[in-house]
Structures are given as structure tokens and as C-alpha cells.
Amino acid sequence: RFAVEGILGAGGMGVVLSAKEARGGRAVAIKVLTRLDSAELAARFRREGQSLTRIRHPHVVDLFELESDLALPFMIMELLPGGSLAQRIAAGPLPVRQAAVVAGELAAGLAACHAAGVVHRDVKPSNVFAPAGGHVKLSDFGIASSATSTTLTMPGEVFGTPATMAPEQVLGQVAGPPA
């Protein structure tokens, strides 16, 4: 169904590919779970997709399809053009007005997540896409939690990026929308 064009990124549990649909030629991102040795990672992958299916907002990446029960689970998502906010910041500081727009758009996306019962738990510049002249989109819901289901994080486990974690997360406590 897809012609893979390249690798966009890789992490501890999978890889994200750029691809085009065979019919129609729509550009997409395919996130594939490659760590197949862990039921916990498979559950996290499924939860990430399920979280994204509940959120539709212009400042949150769109999920088109989730196939989590296959031998090689994958998600078909919107391909986000340009780079991350981290890459944009590395090129130099944002002008104040632009930074305010980015903050407002990101806050609106997070509000939509919270309204859907999803807490991202890993908001950082590398998880925000910021195309030149475009609107920001929050991505990578790999460690998101749901206010309506049980957690996959065991007591004492901490997931996230320490430099951007809320104090509650660092302490292993529940990180809700205020975090």
C-alpha cells in the first residue's frame, strides 16, 4: 500500500518512515514498532495510537490508521513538513511575536489533548514540529497517559526527558494536565 521513501527517525522502540500511498500518492509518516520482545512496549505503542485517535486538533499530529495487533505493529500518520521546534531554536532565538504564537498554538493543542483525557508527559521542543511559516503540531505520544485508564508505568518508574519533566514526573507521581 505504501512506497517507503526514507527514515525520518529512530528511537528505543521503533522507527518512523516517510512514505507515499500507492493510490493517490498522499505523503505519510509510518511509525513502526520494531521492539517486538516486550509486551509492555507493545501496550505502550497501542496506547499511543489509541490516545491519538481521540484527539483531532490543528496543533496535534493526525493519526490516519492504527494497526496494533499485527506481527509488526504500525501507525499511519500525517507527514509533518519541516523540522522540529528544537531544530528551529538551534538556528537562533525566535522573535518574541513568533514565540508567543508558538506558545499559544502549543497550549491550544495541549488543551485539546487534556479535553480528550490525554496527558502528553513529554512536551519538549523535539516533539513539536514547527515548519517555516506554518503552524506548530505536537507529536510523539509514546509516553502519554490517559486519565480514563490504568497506567503502564510501575511505581518508581520514571519516563520522560528529565530536563523538561514536571516535578511530579521526576518524583514518580501522577502528572496531570497542570504538569
PDB file of N, CA and C in Angstrom, residues 66-152:
ATOM      1  N   LEU A  66      -4.301   2.935  12.758  1.00  0.00           N
ATOM      2  CA  LEU A  66      -3.541   2.226  13.775  1.00  0.00           C
ATOM      3  C   LEU A  66      -3.717   0.738  13.538  1.00  0.00           C
ATOM      4  N   GLU A  67      -2.631   0.022  13.365  1.00  0.00           N
ATOM      5  CA  GLU A  67      -2.638  -1.442  13.232  1.00  0.00           C
ATOM      6  C   GLU A  67      -1.740  -1.974  14.338  1.00  0.00           C
ATOM      7  N   SER A  68      -2.329  -2.212  15.509  1.00  0.00           N
ATOM      8  CA  SER A  68      -1.513  -2.584  16.663  1.00  0.00           C
ATOM      9  C   SER A  68      -1.549  -4.073  16.989  1.00  0.00           C
ATOM     10  N   ASP A  69      -2.375  -4.838  16.299  1.00  0.00           N
ATOM     11  CA  ASP A  69      -2.497  -6.260  16.598  1.00  0.00           C
ATOM     12  C   ASP A  69      -1.786  -7.140  15.575  1.00  0.00           C
ATOM     13  N   LEU A  70      -0.949  -6.576  14.768  1.00  0.00           N
ATOM     14  CA  LEU A  70      -0.221  -7.333  13.759  1.00  0.00           C
ATOM     15  C   LEU A  70       1.132  -7.785  14.301  1.00  0.00           C
ATOM     16  N   ALA A  71       1.797  -8.662  13.564  1.00  0.00           N
ATOM     17  CA  ALA A  71       3.139  -9.117  13.957  1.00  0.00           C
ATOM     18  C   ALA A  71       4.112  -7.943  13.989  1.00  0.00           C
ATOM     19  N   LEU A  72       3.916  -6.971  13.108  1.00  0.00           N
ATOM     20  CA  LEU A  72       4.736  -5.759  13.068  1.00  0.00           C
ATOM     21  C   LEU A  72       3.795  -4.560  13.169  1.00  0.00           C
ATOM     22  N   PRO A  73       3.473  -4.117  14.393  1.00  0.00           N
ATOM     23  CA  PRO A  73       2.511  -3.026  14.583  1.00  0.00           C
ATOM     24  C   PRO A  73       2.997  -1.718  13.958  1.00  0.00           C
ATOM     25  N   PHE A  74       2.039  -0.942  13.431  1.00  0.00           N
ATOM     26  CA  PHE A  74       2.401   0.345  12.833  1.00  0.00           C
ATOM     27  C   PHE A  74       1.255   1.331  12.937  1.00  0.00           C
ATOM     28  N   MET A  75       1.611   2.604  12.758  1.00  0.00           N
ATOM     29  CA  MET A  75       0.647   3.703  12.689  1.00  0.00           C
ATOM     30  C   MET A  75       0.919   4.479  11.422  1.00  0.00           C
ATOM     31  N   ILE A  76      -0.132   4.881  10.758  1.00  0.00           N
ATOM     32  CA  ILE A  76      -0.020   5.770   9.602  1.00  0.00           C
ATOM     33  C   ILE A  76      -0.439   7.150  10.093  1.00  0.00           C
ATOM     34  N   MET A  77       0.485   8.095   9.970  1.00  0.00           N
ATOM     35  CA  MET A  77       0.241   9.438  10.493  1.00  0.00           C
ATOM     36  C   MET A  77       0.513  10.486   9.428  1.00  0.00           C
ATOM     37  N   GLU A  78       0.054  11.662   9.737  1.00  0.00           N
ATOM     38  CA  GLU A  78       0.335  12.831   8.923  1.00  0.00           C
ATOM     39  C   GLU A  78       1.846  13.031   8.844  1.00  0.00           C
ATOM     40  N   LEU A  79       2.347  13.271   7.646  1.00  0.00           N
ATOM     41  CA  LEU A  79       3.761  13.605   7.481  1.00  0.00           C
ATOM     42  C   LEU A  79       3.899  15.103   7.722  1.00  0.00           C
ATOM     43  N   LEU A  80       4.688  15.451   8.717  1.00  0.00           N
ATOM     44  CA  LEU A  80       4.842  16.856   9.082  1.00  0.00           C
ATOM     45  C   LEU A  80       6.058  17.442   8.358  1.00  0.00           C
ATOM     46  N   PRO A  81       5.837  18.476   7.563  1.00  0.00           N
ATOM     47  CA  PRO A  81       6.952  19.069   6.823  1.00  0.00           C
ATOM     48  C   PRO A  81       7.855  19.889   7.737  1.00  0.00           C
ATOM     49  N   GLY A  82       9.054  20.097   7.284  1.00  0.00           N
ATOM     50  CA  GLY A  82       9.983  20.921   8.053  1.00  0.00           C
ATOM     51  C   GLY A  82      10.560  20.175   9.226  1.00  0.00           C
ATOM     52  N   GLY A  83      11.137  20.899  10.134  1.00  0.00           N
ATOM     53  CA  GLY A  83      11.808  20.293  11.271  1.00  0.00           C
ATOM     54  C   GLY A  83      11.086  20.531  12.573  1.00  0.00           C
ATOM     55  N   SER A  84      11.744  20.103  13.622  1.00  0.00           N
ATOM     56  CA  SER A  84      11.179  20.261  14.961  1.00  0.00           C
ATOM     57  C   SER A  84      11.452  21.671  15.486  1.00  0.00           C
ATOM     58  N   LEU A  85      10.757  22.000  16.542  1.00  0.00           N
ATOM     59  CA  LEU A  85      10.995  23.277  17.210  1.00  0.00           C
ATOM     60  C   LEU A  85      12.424  23.312  17.752  1.00  0.00           C
ATOM     61  N   ALA A  86      12.948  22.160  18.173  1.00  0.00           N
ATOM     62  CA  ALA A  86      14.331  22.103  18.662  1.00  0.00           C
ATOM     63  C   ALA A  86      15.301  22.507  17.555  1.00  0.00           C
ATOM     64  N   GLN A  87      15.068  22.025  16.349  1.00  0.00           N
ATOM     65  CA  GLN A  87      15.936  22.402  15.227  1.00  0.00           C
ATOM     66  C   GLN A  87      15.801  23.885  14.918  1.00  0.00           C
ATOM     67  N   ARG A  88      14.574  24.388  14.982  1.00  0.00           N
ATOM     68  CA  ARG A  88      14.342  25.813  14.711  1.00  0.00           C
ATOM     69  C   ARG A  88      15.043  26.676  15.754  1.00  0.00           C
ATOM     70  N   ILE A  89      14.964  26.292  17.016  1.00  0.00           N
ATOM     71  CA  ILE A  89      15.613  27.054  18.092  1.00  0.00           C
ATOM     72  C   ILE A  89      17.130  26.989  17.963  1.00  0.00           C
ATOM     73  N   ALA A  90      17.653  25.859  17.523  1.00  0.00           N
ATOM     74  CA  ALA A  90      19.105  25.714  17.348  1.00  0.00           C
ATOM     75  C   ALA A  90      19.647  26.697  16.317  1.00  0.00           C
ATOM     76  N   ALA A  91      18.792  27.104  15.380  1.00  0.00           N
ATOM     77  CA  ALA A  91      19.208  28.056  14.353  1.00  0.00           C
ATOM     78  C   ALA A  91      19.241  29.489  14.882  1.00  0.00           C
ATOM     79  N   GLY A  92      18.715  29.701  16.079  1.00  0.00           N
ATOM     80  CA  GLY A  92      18.698  31.033  16.674  1.00  0.00           C
ATOM     81  C   GLY A  92      17.392  31.269  17.397  1.00  0.00           C
ATOM     82  N   PRO A  93      17.385  32.249  18.289  1.00  0.00           N
ATOM     83  CA  PRO A  93      16.169  32.504  19.068  1.00  0.00           C
ATOM     84  C   PRO A  93      15.009  32.941  18.177  1.00  0.00           C
ATOM     85  N   LEU A  94      13.816  32.571  18.590  1.00  0.00           N
ATOM     86  CA  LEU A  94      12.612  33.004  17.880  1.00  0.00           C
ATOM     87  C   LEU A  94      12.321  34.454  18.227  1.00  0.00           C
ATOM     88  N   PRO A  95      11.858  35.227  17.268  1.00  0.00           N
ATOM     89  CA  PRO A  95      11.390  36.571  17.612  1.00  0.00           C
ATOM     90  C   PRO A  95      10.246  36.458  18.626  1.00  0.00           C
ATOM     91  N   VAL A  96      10.105  37.446  19.467  1.00  0.00           N
ATOM     92  CA  VAL A  96       9.138  37.402  20.561  1.00  0.00           C
ATOM     93  C   VAL A  96       7.722  37.114  20.052  1.00  0.00           C
ATOM     94  N   ARG A  97       7.299  37.793  19.006  1.00  0.00           N
ATOM     95  CA  ARG A  97       5.944  37.566  18.478  1.00  0.00           C
ATOM     96  C   ARG A  97       5.771  36.125  18.011  1.00  0.00           C
ATOM     97  N   GLN A  98       6.767  35.596  17.328  1.00  0.00           N
ATOM     98  CA  GLN A  98       6.687  34.221  16.845  1.00  0.00           C
ATOM     99  C   GLN A  98       6.665  33.232  18.018  1.00  0.00           C
ATOM    100  N   ALA A  99       7.466  33.498  19.031  1.00  0.00           N
ATOM    101  CA  ALA A  99       7.476  32.636  20.219  1.00  0.00           C
ATOM    102  C   ALA A  99       6.107  32.640  20.895  1.00  0.00           C
ATOM    103  N   ALA A 100       5.460  33.795  20.937  1.00  0.00           N
ATOM    104  CA  ALA A 100       4.128  33.890  21.540  1.00  0.00           C
ATOM    105  C   ALA A 100       3.108  33.090  20.730  1.00  0.00           C
ATOM    106  N   VAL A 101       3.202  33.148  19.406  1.00  0.00           N
ATOM    107  CA  VAL A 101       2.297  32.374  18.550  1.00  0.00           C
ATOM    108  C   VAL A 101       2.529  30.881  18.769  1.00  0.00           C
ATOM    109  N   VAL A 102       3.790  30.462  18.792  1.00  0.00           N
ATOM    110  CA  VAL A 102       4.129  29.050  19.028  1.00  0.00           C
ATOM    111  C   VAL A 102       3.565  28.594  20.369  1.00  0.00           C
ATOM    112  N   ALA A 103       3.772  29.387  21.404  1.00  0.00           N
ATOM    113  CA  ALA A 103       3.276  29.024  22.739  1.00  0.00           C
ATOM    114  C   ALA A 103       1.751  28.915  22.746  1.00  0.00           C
ATOM    115  N   GLY A 104       1.087  29.842  22.096  1.00  0.00           N
ATOM    116  CA  GLY A 104      -0.376  29.810  22.042  1.00  0.00           C
ATOM    117  C   GLY A 104      -0.898  28.590  21.290  1.00  0.00           C
ATOM    118  N   GLU A 105      -0.267  28.270  20.157  1.00  0.00           N
ATOM    119  CA  GLU A 105      -0.694  27.104  19.381  1.00  0.00           C
ATOM    120  C   GLU A 105      -0.435  25.813  20.151  1.00  0.00           C
ATOM    121  N   LEU A 106       0.706  25.726  20.784  1.00  0.00           N
ATOM    122  CA  LEU A 106       1.031  24.540  21.575  1.00  0.00           C
ATOM    123  C   LEU A 106       0.059  24.394  22.747  1.00  0.00           C
ATOM    124  N   ALA A 107      -0.271  25.499  23.404  1.00  0.00           N
ATOM    125  CA  ALA A 107      -1.235  25.461  24.508  1.00  0.00           C
ATOM    126  C   ALA A 107      -2.609  25.006  24.010  1.00  0.00           C
ATOM    127  N   ALA A 108      -3.011  25.458  22.834  1.00  0.00           N
ATOM    128  CA  ALA A 108      -4.303  25.041  22.275  1.00  0.00           C
ATOM    129  C   ALA A 108      -4.295  23.534  21.974  1.00  0.00           C
ATOM    130  N   GLY A 109      -3.200  23.031  21.428  1.00  0.00           N
ATOM    131  CA  GLY A 109      -3.084  21.595  21.166  1.00  0.00           C
ATOM    132  C   GLY A 109      -3.118  20.789  22.450  1.00  0.00           C
ATOM    133  N   LEU A 110      -2.413  21.264  23.478  1.00  0.00           N
ATOM    134  CA  LEU A 110      -2.422  20.573  24.771  1.00  0.00           C
ATOM    135  C   LEU A 110      -3.804  20.611  25.408  1.00  0.00           C
ATOM    136  N   ALA A 111      -4.508  21.712  25.268  1.00  0.00           N
ATOM    137  CA  ALA A 111      -5.873  21.801  25.814  1.00  0.00           C
ATOM    138  C   ALA A 111      -6.774  20.765  25.147  1.00  0.00           C
ATOM    139  N   ALA A 112      -6.598  20.555  23.842  1.00  0.00           N
ATOM    140  CA  ALA A 112      -7.387  19.533  23.139  1.00  0.00           C
ATOM    141  C   ALA A 112      -7.031  18.134  23.648  1.00  0.00           C
ATOM    142  N   CYS A 113      -5.761  17.910  23.915  1.00  0.00           N
ATOM    143  CA  CYS A 113      -5.332  16.621  24.486  1.00  0.00           C
ATOM    144  C   CYS A 113      -5.999  16.401  25.832  1.00  0.00           C
ATOM    145  N   HIS A 114      -5.941  17.405  26.685  1.00  0.00           N
ATOM    146  CA  HIS A 114      -6.497  17.290  28.032  1.00  0.00           C
ATOM    147  C   HIS A 114      -8.014  17.107  27.979  1.00  0.00           C
ATOM    148  N   ALA A 115      -8.675  17.788  27.048  1.00  0.00           N
ATOM    149  CA  ALA A 115     -10.123  17.630  26.894  1.00  0.00           C
ATOM    150  C   ALA A 115     -10.481  16.197  26.478  1.00  0.00           C
ATOM    151  N   ALA A 116      -9.555  15.532  25.783  1.00  0.00           N
ATOM    152  CA  ALA A 116      -9.764  14.146  25.357  1.00  0.00           C
ATOM    153  C   ALA A 116      -9.281  13.153  26.409  1.00  0.00           C
ATOM    154  N   GLY A 117      -8.808  13.663  27.561  1.00  0.00           N
ATOM    155  CA  GLY A 117      -8.342  12.788  28.633  1.00  0.00           C
ATOM    156  C   GLY A 117      -6.937  12.264  28.439  1.00  0.00           C
ATOM    157  N   VAL A 118      -6.137  12.954  27.627  1.00  0.00           N
ATOM    158  CA  VAL A 118      -4.768  12.519  27.332  1.00  0.00           C
ATOM    159  C   VAL A 118      -3.777  13.530  27.907  1.00  0.00           C
ATOM    160  N   VAL A 119      -2.785  13.034  28.646  1.00  0.00           N
ATOM    161  CA  VAL A 119      -1.704  13.861  29.173  1.00  0.00           C
ATOM    162  C   VAL A 119      -0.436  13.432  28.437  1.00  0.00           C
ATOM    163  N   HIS A 120       0.187  14.329  27.706  1.00  0.00           N
ATOM    164  CA  HIS A 120       1.332  14.021  26.841  1.00  0.00           C
ATOM    165  C   HIS A 120       2.532  13.494  27.617  1.00  0.00           C
ATOM    166  N   ARG A 121       2.934  14.145  28.671  1.00  0.00           N
ATOM    167  CA  ARG A 121       4.036  13.803  29.579  1.00  0.00           C
ATOM    168  C   ARG A 121       5.430  13.928  28.985  1.00  0.00           C
ATOM    169  N   ASP A 122       5.575  14.413  27.758  1.00  0.00           N
ATOM    170  CA  ASP A 122       6.917  14.572  27.192  1.00  0.00           C
ATOM    171  C   ASP A 122       6.955  15.764  26.232  1.00  0.00           C
ATOM    172  N   VAL A 123       6.381  16.882  26.679  1.00  0.00           N
ATOM    173  CA  VAL A 123       6.376  18.083  25.847  1.00  0.00           C
ATOM    174  C   VAL A 123       7.762  18.695  25.899  1.00  0.00           C
ATOM    175  N   LYS A 124       8.393  18.759  24.758  1.00  0.00           N
ATOM    176  CA  LYS A 124       9.729  19.345  24.623  1.00  0.00           C
ATOM    177  C   LYS A 124       9.895  19.778  23.178  1.00  0.00           C
ATOM    178  N   PRO A 125      10.832  20.662  22.890  1.00  0.00           N
ATOM    179  CA  PRO A 125      10.976  21.185  21.531  1.00  0.00           C
ATOM    180  C   PRO A 125      11.151  20.122  20.447  1.00  0.00           C
ATOM    181  N   SER A 126      11.781  18.995  20.753  1.00  0.00           N
ATOM    182  CA  SER A 126      11.963  17.976  19.710  1.00  0.00           C
ATOM    183  C   SER A 126      10.676  17.211  19.411  1.00  0.00           C
ATOM    184  N   ASN A 127       9.644  17.357  20.249  1.00  0.00           N
ATOM    185  CA  ASN A 127       8.354  16.713  19.997  1.00  0.00           C
ATOM    186  C   ASN A 127       7.308  17.687  19.462  1.00  0.00           C
ATOM    187  N   VAL A 128       7.768  18.848  19.032  1.00  0.00           N
ATOM    188  CA  VAL A 128       6.894  19.853  18.431  1.00  0.00           C
ATOM    189  C   VAL A 128       7.440  20.151  17.046  1.00  0.00           C
ATOM    190  N   PHE A 129       6.614  19.966  16.008  1.00  0.00           N
ATOM    191  CA  PHE A 129       7.048  20.295  14.655  1.00  0.00           C
ATOM    192  C   PHE A 129       6.710  21.739  14.374  1.00  0.00           C
ATOM    193  N   ALA A 130       7.653  22.447  13.782  1.00  0.00           N
ATOM    194  CA  ALA A 130       7.493  23.881  13.534  1.00  0.00           C
ATOM    195  C   ALA A 130       7.971  24.213  12.128  1.00  0.00           C
ATOM    196  N   PRO A 131       7.150  23.914  11.122  1.00  0.00           N
ATOM    197  CA  PRO A 131       7.569  24.231   9.761  1.00  0.00           C
ATOM    198  C   PRO A 131       7.692  25.733   9.560  1.00  0.00           C
ATOM    199  N   ALA A 132       8.637  26.146   8.738  1.00  0.00           N
ATOM    200  CA  ALA A 132       8.834  27.569   8.458  1.00  0.00           C
ATOM    201  C   ALA A 132       7.538  28.149   7.906  1.00  0.00           C
ATOM    202  N   GLY A 133       7.058  29.180   8.543  1.00  0.00           N
ATOM    203  CA  GLY A 133       5.847  29.846   8.090  1.00  0.00           C
ATOM    204  C   GLY A 133       4.564  29.087   8.374  1.00  0.00           C
ATOM    205  N   GLY A 134       4.654  27.927   9.029  1.00  0.00           N
ATOM    206  CA  GLY A 134       3.455  27.128   9.298  1.00  0.00           C
ATOM    207  C   GLY A 134       3.094  27.138  10.763  1.00  0.00           C
ATOM    208  N   HIS A 135       2.148  26.301  11.094  1.00  0.00           N
ATOM    209  CA  HIS A 135       1.668  26.200  12.471  1.00  0.00           C
ATOM    210  C   HIS A 135       2.310  24.998  13.154  1.00  0.00           C
ATOM    211  N   VAL A 136       2.560  25.111  14.450  1.00  0.00           N
ATOM    212  CA  VAL A 136       3.196  24.015  15.182  1.00  0.00           C
ATOM    213  C   VAL A 136       2.212  22.874  15.405  1.00  0.00           C
ATOM    214  N   LYS A 137       2.788  21.670  15.550  1.00  0.00           N
ATOM    215  CA  LYS A 137       1.994  20.460  15.834  1.00  0.00           C
ATOM    216  C   LYS A 137       2.742  19.627  16.847  1.00  0.00           C
ATOM    217  N   LEU A 138       2.024  19.217  17.871  1.00  0.00           N
ATOM    218  CA  LEU A 138       2.574  18.347  18.904  1.00  0.00           C
ATOM    219  C   LEU A 138       2.583  16.918  18.392  1.00  0.00           C
ATOM    220  N   SER A 139       3.691  16.215  18.611  1.00  0.00           N
ATOM    221  CA  SER A 139       3.807  14.830  18.157  1.00  0.00           C
ATOM    222  C   SER A 139       4.404  13.972  19.264  1.00  0.00           C
ATOM    223  N   ASP A 140       4.628  12.729  18.964  1.00  0.00           N
ATOM    224  CA  ASP A 140       5.256  11.720  19.828  1.00  0.00           C
ATOM    225  C   ASP A 140       4.533  11.562  21.162  1.00  0.00           C
ATOM    226  N   PHE A 141       3.474  10.778  21.123  1.00  0.00           N
ATOM    227  CA  PHE A 141       2.665  10.499  22.302  1.00  0.00           C
ATOM    228  C   PHE A 141       3.061   9.167  22.927  1.00  0.00           C
ATOM    229  N   GLY A 142       4.311   8.767  22.759  1.00  0.00           N
ATOM    230  CA  GLY A 142       4.791   7.466  23.206  1.00  0.00           C
ATOM    231  C   GLY A 142       4.681   7.201  24.692  1.00  0.00           C
ATOM    232  N   ILE A 143       4.754   8.240  25.510  1.00  0.00           N
ATOM    233  CA  ILE A 143       4.617   8.017  26.960  1.00  0.00           C
ATOM    234  C   ILE A 143       3.404   8.749  27.526  1.00  0.00           C
ATOM    235  N   ALA A 144       2.479   9.116  26.640  1.00  0.00           N
ATOM    236  CA  ALA A 144       1.251   9.781  27.098  1.00  0.00           C
ATOM    237  C   ALA A 144       0.486   8.859  28.025  1.00  0.00           C
ATOM    238  N   SER A 145      -0.258   9.463  28.923  1.00  0.00           N
ATOM    239  CA  SER A 145      -1.114   8.677  29.811  1.00  0.00           C
ATOM    240  C   SER A 145      -2.550   9.127  29.623  1.00  0.00           C
ATOM    241  N   SER A 146      -3.443   8.291  30.066  1.00  0.00           N
ATOM    242  CA  SER A 146      -4.861   8.563  29.937  1.00  0.00           C
ATOM    243  C   SER A 146      -5.473   8.706  31.315  1.00  0.00           C
ATOM    244  N   ALA A 147      -6.312   9.695  31.443  1.00  0.00           N
ATOM    245  CA  ALA A 147      -6.987   9.896  32.729  1.00  0.00           C
ATOM    246  C   ALA A 147      -8.072   8.851  32.954  1.00  0.00           C
ATOM    247  N   THR A 148      -8.432   8.095  31.892  1.00  0.00           N
ATOM    248  CA  THR A 148      -9.561   7.165  31.999  1.00  0.00           C
ATOM    249  C   THR A 148      -9.147   5.703  32.033  1.00  0.00           C
ATOM    250  N   SER A 149      -7.834   5.416  32.020  1.00  0.00           N
ATOM    251  CA  SER A 149      -7.425   4.013  32.042  1.00  0.00           C
ATOM    252  C   SER A 149      -6.256   3.831  32.998  1.00  0.00           C
ATOM    253  N   THR A 150      -5.929   2.590  33.249  1.00  0.00           N
ATOM    254  CA  THR A 150      -4.829   2.304  34.162  1.00  0.00           C
ATOM    255  C   THR A 150      -3.507   2.644  33.506  1.00  0.00           C
ATOM    256  N   THR A 151      -2.532   2.920  34.323  1.00  0.00           N
ATOM    257  CA  THR A 151      -1.220   3.304  33.826  1.00  0.00           C
ATOM    258  C   THR A 151      -0.368   2.080  33.531  1.00  0.00           C
ATOM    259  N   LEU A 152       0.572   2.247  32.623  1.00  0.00           N
ATOM    260  CA  LEU A 152       1.540   1.189  32.331  1.00  0.00           C
ATOM    261  C   LEU A 152       2.833   1.419  33.086  1.00  0.00           C
TER     262      LEU A 152
END
